[in-house]
């Protein structure tokens, strides 16, 4: 395996000090109430807003009331651009619109799309299937508001990373199972797809930086508690039928416990008849896309994702 560079290893040690395994449910809930916002330090670590992108805050219908949504509009003029529904990661317990501003706004700029980032309900206050149902309900609502958003909602993709990659895959499944809406493409960035934790890479990378096996067990516990990890809306890889799903890009990281979750899902989608591109980013740990100033693979991974989106949403 390729060696992880020093900057990433140091970042992993820093993040490990705040590991979910060290935090009680009360501390996690308190963290969720904190507003991170933007400042020079957070923008240095997480990246700031992409230049030229217009940002608007709105809401969308969740499964049990409105949820916050942030939309990003590309600087290019012309016909209404397609819609990308973006679902952030964070182990279903963390992540926010602010912390994902860089990722979502960069997609809007480089894929020439309107991006709608979802602030779905988080565990442990709202356990499965709250996040999945919020993501699906909001997607349905946003697609029905194309004129308001300035987007062509006949061309729609779902994109997510980590837990958000899980939710993006689940939204695509739900859309198929519930007869709509039409999803043209799914961009899955190091997604969690098997909540039974059967992927060999979980043991191989059990002590990797950024995300460990112990972290994964804690995240799963907060999200599912004692619910069935084999349900396809929790573990899309375990769905009985994966046919009829949209084309996909699956991006994984070499030093990631979730690496094989992504690769196994890509293989299963391909076997079921979907067009799939799968890319492994060597030397990278889980979550590398969240740190654009530190992870050297970010420009290539972002470029690949946005090129695939542009091709799928023409």
Short mmCIF file of C-alpha atoms in Angstrom, two decimals:
data_model
loop_
_atom_site.label_atom_id
_atom_site.label_comp_id
_atom_site.label_asym_id
_atom_site.label_seq_id
_atom_site.Cartn_x
_atom_site.Cartn_y
_atom_site.Cartn_z
CA UNK A 1 0.00 0.00 0.00
CA UNK A 2 1.08 3.57 -0.66
CA UNK A 3 2.34 5.44 2.39
CA UNK A 4 0.14 8.21 3.78
CA UNK A 5 1.90 11.56 3.69
CA UNK A 6 2.98 13.31 6.89
CA UNK A 7 0.44 16.14 6.74
CA UNK A 8 -2.43 13.67 6.52
CA UNK A 9 -1.06 11.55 9.36
CA UNK A 10 -0.78 14.64 11.57
CA UNK A 11 -4.32 15.67 10.65
CA UNK A 12 -5.52 12.19 11.55
CA UNK A 13 -3.96 12.45 15.00
CA UNK A 14 -5.63 15.81 15.56
CA UNK A 15 -9.04 14.52 14.48
CA UNK A 16 -8.57 11.42 16.61
CA UNK A 17 -8.54 13.62 19.73
CA UNK A 18 -12.19 14.44 19.01
CA UNK A 19 -13.16 10.92 17.93
CA UNK A 20 -16.82 9.98 18.24
CA UNK A 21 -15.66 7.14 20.51
CA UNK A 22 -14.64 9.74 23.09
CA UNK A 23 -17.98 11.57 23.08
CA UNK A 24 -21.21 10.81 24.89
CA UNK A 25 -24.59 11.28 23.24
CA UNK A 26 -25.02 14.48 25.24
CA UNK A 27 -21.72 15.84 23.93
CA UNK A 28 -22.64 14.93 20.35
CA UNK A 29 -25.98 16.74 20.67
CA UNK A 30 -24.22 19.78 22.14
CA UNK A 31 -21.74 19.76 19.25
CA UNK A 32 -24.62 19.74 16.77
CA UNK A 33 -25.98 22.96 18.29
CA UNK A 34 -22.71 24.82 17.78
CA UNK A 35 -22.38 27.04 14.72
CA UNK A 36 -18.96 26.73 13.10
CA UNK A 37 -19.34 29.37 10.41
CA UNK A 38 -16.39 30.76 8.47
CA UNK A 39 -13.14 32.24 9.72
CA UNK A 40 -9.56 32.16 8.42
CA UNK A 41 -8.70 29.04 10.41
CA UNK A 42 -11.72 26.94 9.36
CA UNK A 43 -11.36 28.09 5.75
CA UNK A 44 -7.67 27.13 5.82
CA UNK A 45 -8.62 23.63 6.96
CA UNK A 46 -11.95 23.06 5.20
CA UNK A 47 -11.72 25.46 2.27
CA UNK A 48 -13.89 28.51 1.74
CA UNK A 49 -16.66 29.22 -0.71
CA UNK A 50 -15.74 28.88 -4.36
CA UNK A 51 -15.38 32.27 -5.99
CA UNK A 52 -18.21 33.53 -8.17
CA UNK A 53 -20.82 31.12 -6.76
CA UNK A 54 -24.04 32.69 -5.50
CA UNK A 55 -25.33 31.25 -2.23
CA UNK A 56 -28.92 31.30 -1.01
CA UNK A 57 -30.51 29.76 2.07
CA UNK A 58 -33.96 28.23 1.86
CA UNK A 59 -35.88 25.21 3.17
CA UNK A 60 -37.33 22.02 1.73
CA UNK A 61 -39.88 19.54 2.96
CA UNK A 62 -38.30 16.84 5.08
CA UNK A 63 -40.04 13.70 6.22
CA UNK A 64 -41.30 15.39 9.41
CA UNK A 65 -41.23 19.13 8.78
CA UNK A 66 -39.03 21.53 6.88
CA UNK A 67 -35.24 21.17 6.81
CA UNK A 68 -32.68 23.82 5.94
CA UNK A 69 -31.20 23.82 2.44
CA UNK A 70 -28.38 25.92 0.99
CA UNK A 71 -28.28 26.39 -2.77
CA UNK A 72 -25.21 27.29 -4.81
CA UNK A 73 -25.60 28.85 -8.25
CA UNK A 74 -22.78 28.72 -10.80
CA UNK A 75 -21.32 31.96 -12.17
CA UNK A 76 -21.97 31.04 -15.81
CA UNK A 77 -25.05 32.48 -17.50
CA UNK A 78 -27.28 30.83 -20.07
CA UNK A 79 -29.99 28.19 -19.94
CA UNK A 80 -31.15 26.78 -16.61
CA UNK A 81 -28.42 24.45 -15.29
CA UNK A 82 -29.14 20.96 -13.93
CA UNK A 83 -29.76 20.25 -10.25
CA UNK A 84 -27.35 18.37 -7.98
CA UNK A 85 -28.74 17.35 -4.59
CA UNK A 86 -25.76 17.24 -2.22
CA UNK A 87 -25.86 15.19 1.00
CA UNK A 88 -23.03 15.78 3.45
CA UNK A 89 -21.11 13.22 5.44
CA UNK A 90 -20.26 13.06 9.13
CA UNK A 91 -21.29 9.61 10.33
CA UNK A 92 -24.97 10.63 10.42
CA UNK A 93 -24.10 12.55 13.64
CA UNK A 94 -22.17 15.61 12.42
CA UNK A 95 -21.53 17.79 9.40
CA UNK A 96 -23.36 20.98 8.48
CA UNK A 97 -24.09 23.34 5.62
CA UNK A 98 -21.19 25.55 6.72
CA UNK A 99 -18.59 22.78 6.94
CA UNK A 100 -19.51 21.58 3.44
CA UNK A 101 -19.63 24.99 1.75
CA UNK A 102 -16.37 24.35 -0.09
CA UNK A 103 -17.38 20.98 -1.50
CA UNK A 104 -20.89 22.00 -2.55
CA UNK A 105 -19.88 25.37 -4.02
CA UNK A 106 -16.96 23.81 -5.90
CA UNK A 107 -19.34 21.32 -7.54
CA UNK A 108 -21.65 24.18 -8.54
CA UNK A 109 -18.75 26.07 -10.12
CA UNK A 110 -17.03 23.16 -11.86
CA UNK A 111 -20.04 21.05 -12.85
CA UNK A 112 -22.02 24.12 -13.94
CA UNK A 113 -25.00 23.04 -11.84
CA UNK A 114 -27.29 24.38 -9.17
CA UNK A 115 -26.33 22.47 -6.03
CA UNK A 116 -28.79 22.06 -3.16
CA UNK A 117 -27.10 20.98 0.08
CA UNK A 118 -29.38 19.30 2.62
CA UNK A 119 -29.31 19.88 6.39
CA UNK A 120 -31.01 16.58 7.24
CA UNK A 121 -31.79 15.47 10.80
CA UNK A 122 -28.86 13.92 12.66
CA UNK A 123 -28.48 11.00 15.06
CA UNK A 124 -28.57 10.25 17.92
CA UNK A 125 -31.48 12.67 18.34
CA UNK A 126 -33.03 11.35 15.14
CA UNK A 127 -32.05 7.79 14.34
CA UNK A 128 -32.50 5.83 11.13
CA UNK A 129 -34.49 6.20 8.93
CA UNK A 130 -34.90 9.94 9.69
CA UNK A 131 -31.89 11.09 7.64
CA UNK A 132 -32.75 8.84 4.69
CA UNK A 133 -36.40 9.89 4.65
CA UNK A 134 -35.45 13.57 4.97
CA UNK A 135 -33.04 13.28 2.04
CA UNK A 136 -35.64 11.61 -0.15
CA UNK A 137 -38.47 14.00 0.79
CA UNK A 138 -36.28 17.05 0.23
CA UNK A 139 -35.13 15.73 -3.14
CA UNK A 140 -38.74 15.27 -4.24
CA UNK A 141 -39.66 18.76 -3.02
CA UNK A 142 -36.69 20.49 -4.67
CA UNK A 143 -37.28 18.78 -7.99
CA UNK A 144 -40.79 20.21 -7.97
CA UNK A 145 -39.41 23.76 -7.54
CA UNK A 146 -37.18 24.07 -10.58
CA UNK A 147 -38.41 27.52 -11.63
CA UNK A 148 -37.87 28.89 -8.13
CA UNK A 149 -34.37 27.42 -7.95
CA UNK A 150 -33.46 28.49 -11.47
CA UNK A 151 -32.60 24.88 -12.29
CA UNK A 152 -33.63 22.40 -14.94
CA UNK A 153 -34.99 19.67 -12.71
CA UNK A 154 -35.46 17.26 -15.58
CA UNK A 155 -31.69 16.72 -15.14
CA UNK A 156 -30.94 15.69 -11.54
CA UNK A 157 -28.06 13.98 -9.77
CA UNK A 158 -27.52 13.00 -6.15
CA UNK A 159 -24.04 13.33 -4.64
CA UNK A 160 -22.79 12.52 -1.16
CA UNK A 161 -19.67 11.58 0.75
CA UNK A 162 -19.29 8.94 3.47
CA UNK A 163 -22.61 8.86 5.38
CA UNK A 164 -23.87 11.24 2.70
CA UNK A 165 -22.75 8.74 0.07
CA UNK A 166 -24.83 6.13 1.87
CA UNK A 167 -27.82 8.50 1.83
CA UNK A 168 -27.33 9.42 -1.83
CA UNK A 169 -27.36 5.72 -2.76
CA UNK A 170 -30.45 5.21 -0.61
CA UNK A 171 -32.24 8.15 -2.25
CA UNK A 172 -31.57 6.57 -5.65
CA UNK A 173 -33.02 3.28 -4.35
CA UNK A 174 -36.06 5.01 -2.86
CA UNK A 175 -36.68 6.92 -6.09
CA UNK A 176 -36.70 3.64 -8.01
CA UNK A 177 -38.86 1.85 -5.45
CA UNK A 178 -41.34 4.72 -5.09
CA UNK A 179 -41.69 5.43 -8.81
CA UNK A 180 -39.76 8.67 -8.84
CA UNK A 181 -38.42 11.22 -9.10
CA UNK A 182 -36.08 10.47 -11.99
CA UNK A 183 -32.41 10.51 -10.93
CA UNK A 184 -29.92 10.67 -13.81
CA UNK A 185 -26.69 10.06 -11.89
CA UNK A 186 -25.31 9.21 -8.46
CA UNK A 187 -21.92 10.42 -7.26
CA UNK A 188 -20.83 8.33 -4.28
CA UNK A 189 -17.66 9.49 -2.52
CA UNK A 190 -16.26 6.81 -0.16
CA UNK A 191 -19.81 5.68 0.68
CA UNK A 192 -20.90 3.39 3.50
CA UNK A 193 -23.00 0.70 1.83
CA UNK A 194 -22.94 -2.31 4.20
CA UNK A 195 -23.88 -1.62 7.80
CA UNK A 196 -23.11 -5.21 8.76
CA UNK A 197 -19.47 -4.16 8.36
CA UNK A 198 -18.52 -7.18 6.27
CA UNK A 199 -15.96 -5.44 4.04
CA UNK A 200 -12.38 -6.78 4.39
CA UNK A 201 -10.95 -3.24 4.32
CA UNK A 202 -12.52 -2.54 7.72
CA UNK A 203 -9.99 -4.86 9.36
CA UNK A 204 -7.18 -3.93 6.97
CA UNK A 205 -7.58 -0.22 7.81
CA UNK A 206 -8.94 -0.60 11.33
CA UNK A 207 -6.52 2.00 12.72
CA UNK A 208 -6.30 4.32 9.73
CA UNK A 209 -6.25 8.10 10.24
CA UNK A 210 -9.51 10.09 10.09
CA UNK A 211 -11.79 7.03 10.43
CA UNK A 212 -11.14 3.84 12.40
CA UNK A 213 -13.12 0.66 12.88
CA UNK A 214 -14.01 1.82 16.40
CA UNK A 215 -15.35 5.08 14.96
CA UNK A 216 -17.46 3.12 12.48
CA UNK A 217 -18.98 1.00 15.23
CA UNK A 218 -19.80 4.13 17.24
CA UNK A 219 -21.38 5.91 14.27
CA UNK A 220 -23.45 2.83 13.43
CA UNK A 221 -24.62 2.57 17.03
CA UNK A 222 -25.75 6.18 17.14
CA UNK A 223 -27.50 5.94 13.77
CA UNK A 224 -29.13 2.51 13.90
CA UNK A 225 -29.11 1.73 17.62
CA UNK A 226 -30.76 -1.73 17.65
CA UNK A 227 -32.42 -1.56 14.23
CA UNK A 228 -31.74 -4.00 11.40
CA UNK A 229 -28.42 -3.19 9.69
CA UNK A 230 -29.43 -5.32 6.70
CA UNK A 231 -32.34 -3.13 5.63
CA UNK A 232 -31.57 -1.84 2.11
CA UNK A 233 -32.32 1.75 3.13
CA UNK A 234 -29.52 1.41 5.68
CA UNK A 235 -27.27 -0.92 3.65
CA UNK A 236 -27.96 -0.36 -0.05
CA UNK A 237 -25.43 -3.05 -0.98
CA UNK A 238 -27.71 -5.63 0.63
CA UNK A 239 -30.79 -4.78 -1.46
CA UNK A 240 -32.23 -7.88 -3.12
CA UNK A 241 -32.39 -6.09 -6.48
CA UNK A 242 -30.09 -3.31 -7.68
CA UNK A 243 -31.38 -3.16 -11.23
CA UNK A 244 -32.82 0.02 -12.71
CA UNK A 245 -30.55 2.36 -10.78
CA UNK A 246 -28.83 5.40 -12.34
CA UNK A 247 -25.24 5.45 -13.58
CA UNK A 248 -22.71 6.01 -10.84
CA UNK A 249 -19.26 7.27 -10.03
CA UNK A 250 -17.85 5.60 -6.92
CA UNK A 251 -14.71 7.18 -5.49
CA UNK A 252 -12.85 5.42 -2.68
CA UNK A 253 -9.65 5.95 -0.70
CA UNK A 254 -6.90 3.35 -0.38
CA UNK A 255 -6.42 3.72 3.41
CA UNK A 256 -10.13 3.75 4.27
CA UNK A 257 -12.07 1.15 6.27
CA UNK A 258 -14.95 1.90 3.87
CA UNK A 259 -12.88 1.33 0.72
CA UNK A 260 -14.39 -2.07 -0.01
CA UNK A 261 -17.91 -0.87 0.77
CA UNK A 262 -17.56 1.41 -2.23
CA UNK A 263 -15.83 -1.11 -4.48
CA UNK A 264 -18.31 -3.86 -3.64
CA UNK A 265 -21.23 -1.54 -4.34
CA UNK A 266 -19.73 -0.46 -7.65
CA UNK A 267 -19.35 -4.13 -8.66
CA UNK A 268 -22.91 -4.93 -7.58
CA UNK A 269 -24.34 -1.99 -9.54
CA UNK A 270 -22.35 -3.01 -12.60
CA UNK A 271 -23.55 -6.61 -12.31
CA UNK A 272 -27.13 -5.33 -12.11
CA UNK A 273 -26.75 -3.41 -15.36
CA UNK A 274 -25.82 0.13 -14.31
CA UNK A 275 -22.94 2.00 -15.92
CA UNK A 276 -20.33 2.52 -13.18
CA UNK A 277 -16.93 4.16 -12.93
CA UNK A 278 -14.95 3.30 -9.78
CA UNK A 279 -11.72 5.06 -8.80
CA UNK A 280 -9.39 4.32 -5.90
CA UNK A 281 -7.32 7.28 -4.71
CA UNK A 282 -3.99 5.85 -3.58
CA UNK A 283 -2.34 7.10 -0.44
CA UNK A 284 -5.58 8.72 0.72
CA UNK A 285 -7.56 8.10 3.93
CA UNK A 286 -11.28 8.38 4.45
CA UNK A 287 -12.63 11.92 4.30
CA UNK A 288 -9.82 13.35 2.20
CA UNK A 289 -12.20 15.49 0.12
CA UNK A 290 -13.14 17.49 3.23
CA UNK A 291 -9.60 18.90 3.47
CA UNK A 292 -8.80 20.52 0.13
CA UNK A 293 -5.78 22.45 1.43
CA UNK A 294 -4.17 19.30 2.84
CA UNK A 295 -5.09 16.33 0.65
CA UNK A 296 -3.12 16.29 -2.60
CA UNK A 297 -5.69 14.10 -4.40
CA UNK A 298 -8.55 16.61 -4.06
CA UNK A 299 -8.07 18.44 -7.40
CA UNK A 300 -8.12 15.16 -9.34
CA UNK A 301 -11.06 13.72 -7.40
CA UNK A 302 -13.12 16.90 -7.68
CA UNK A 303 -12.28 17.16 -11.37
CA UNK A 304 -13.34 13.57 -12.00
CA UNK A 305 -16.61 14.02 -10.11
CA UNK A 306 -17.53 17.24 -11.90
CA UNK A 307 -16.62 15.86 -15.31
CA UNK A 308 -18.84 12.83 -14.71
CA UNK A 309 -21.67 15.12 -13.58
CA UNK A 310 -21.33 17.31 -16.67
CA UNK A 311 -21.36 14.25 -18.94
CA UNK A 312 -24.38 12.70 -17.21
CA UNK A 313 -26.46 15.88 -17.02
CA UNK A 314 -26.12 17.20 -20.58
#
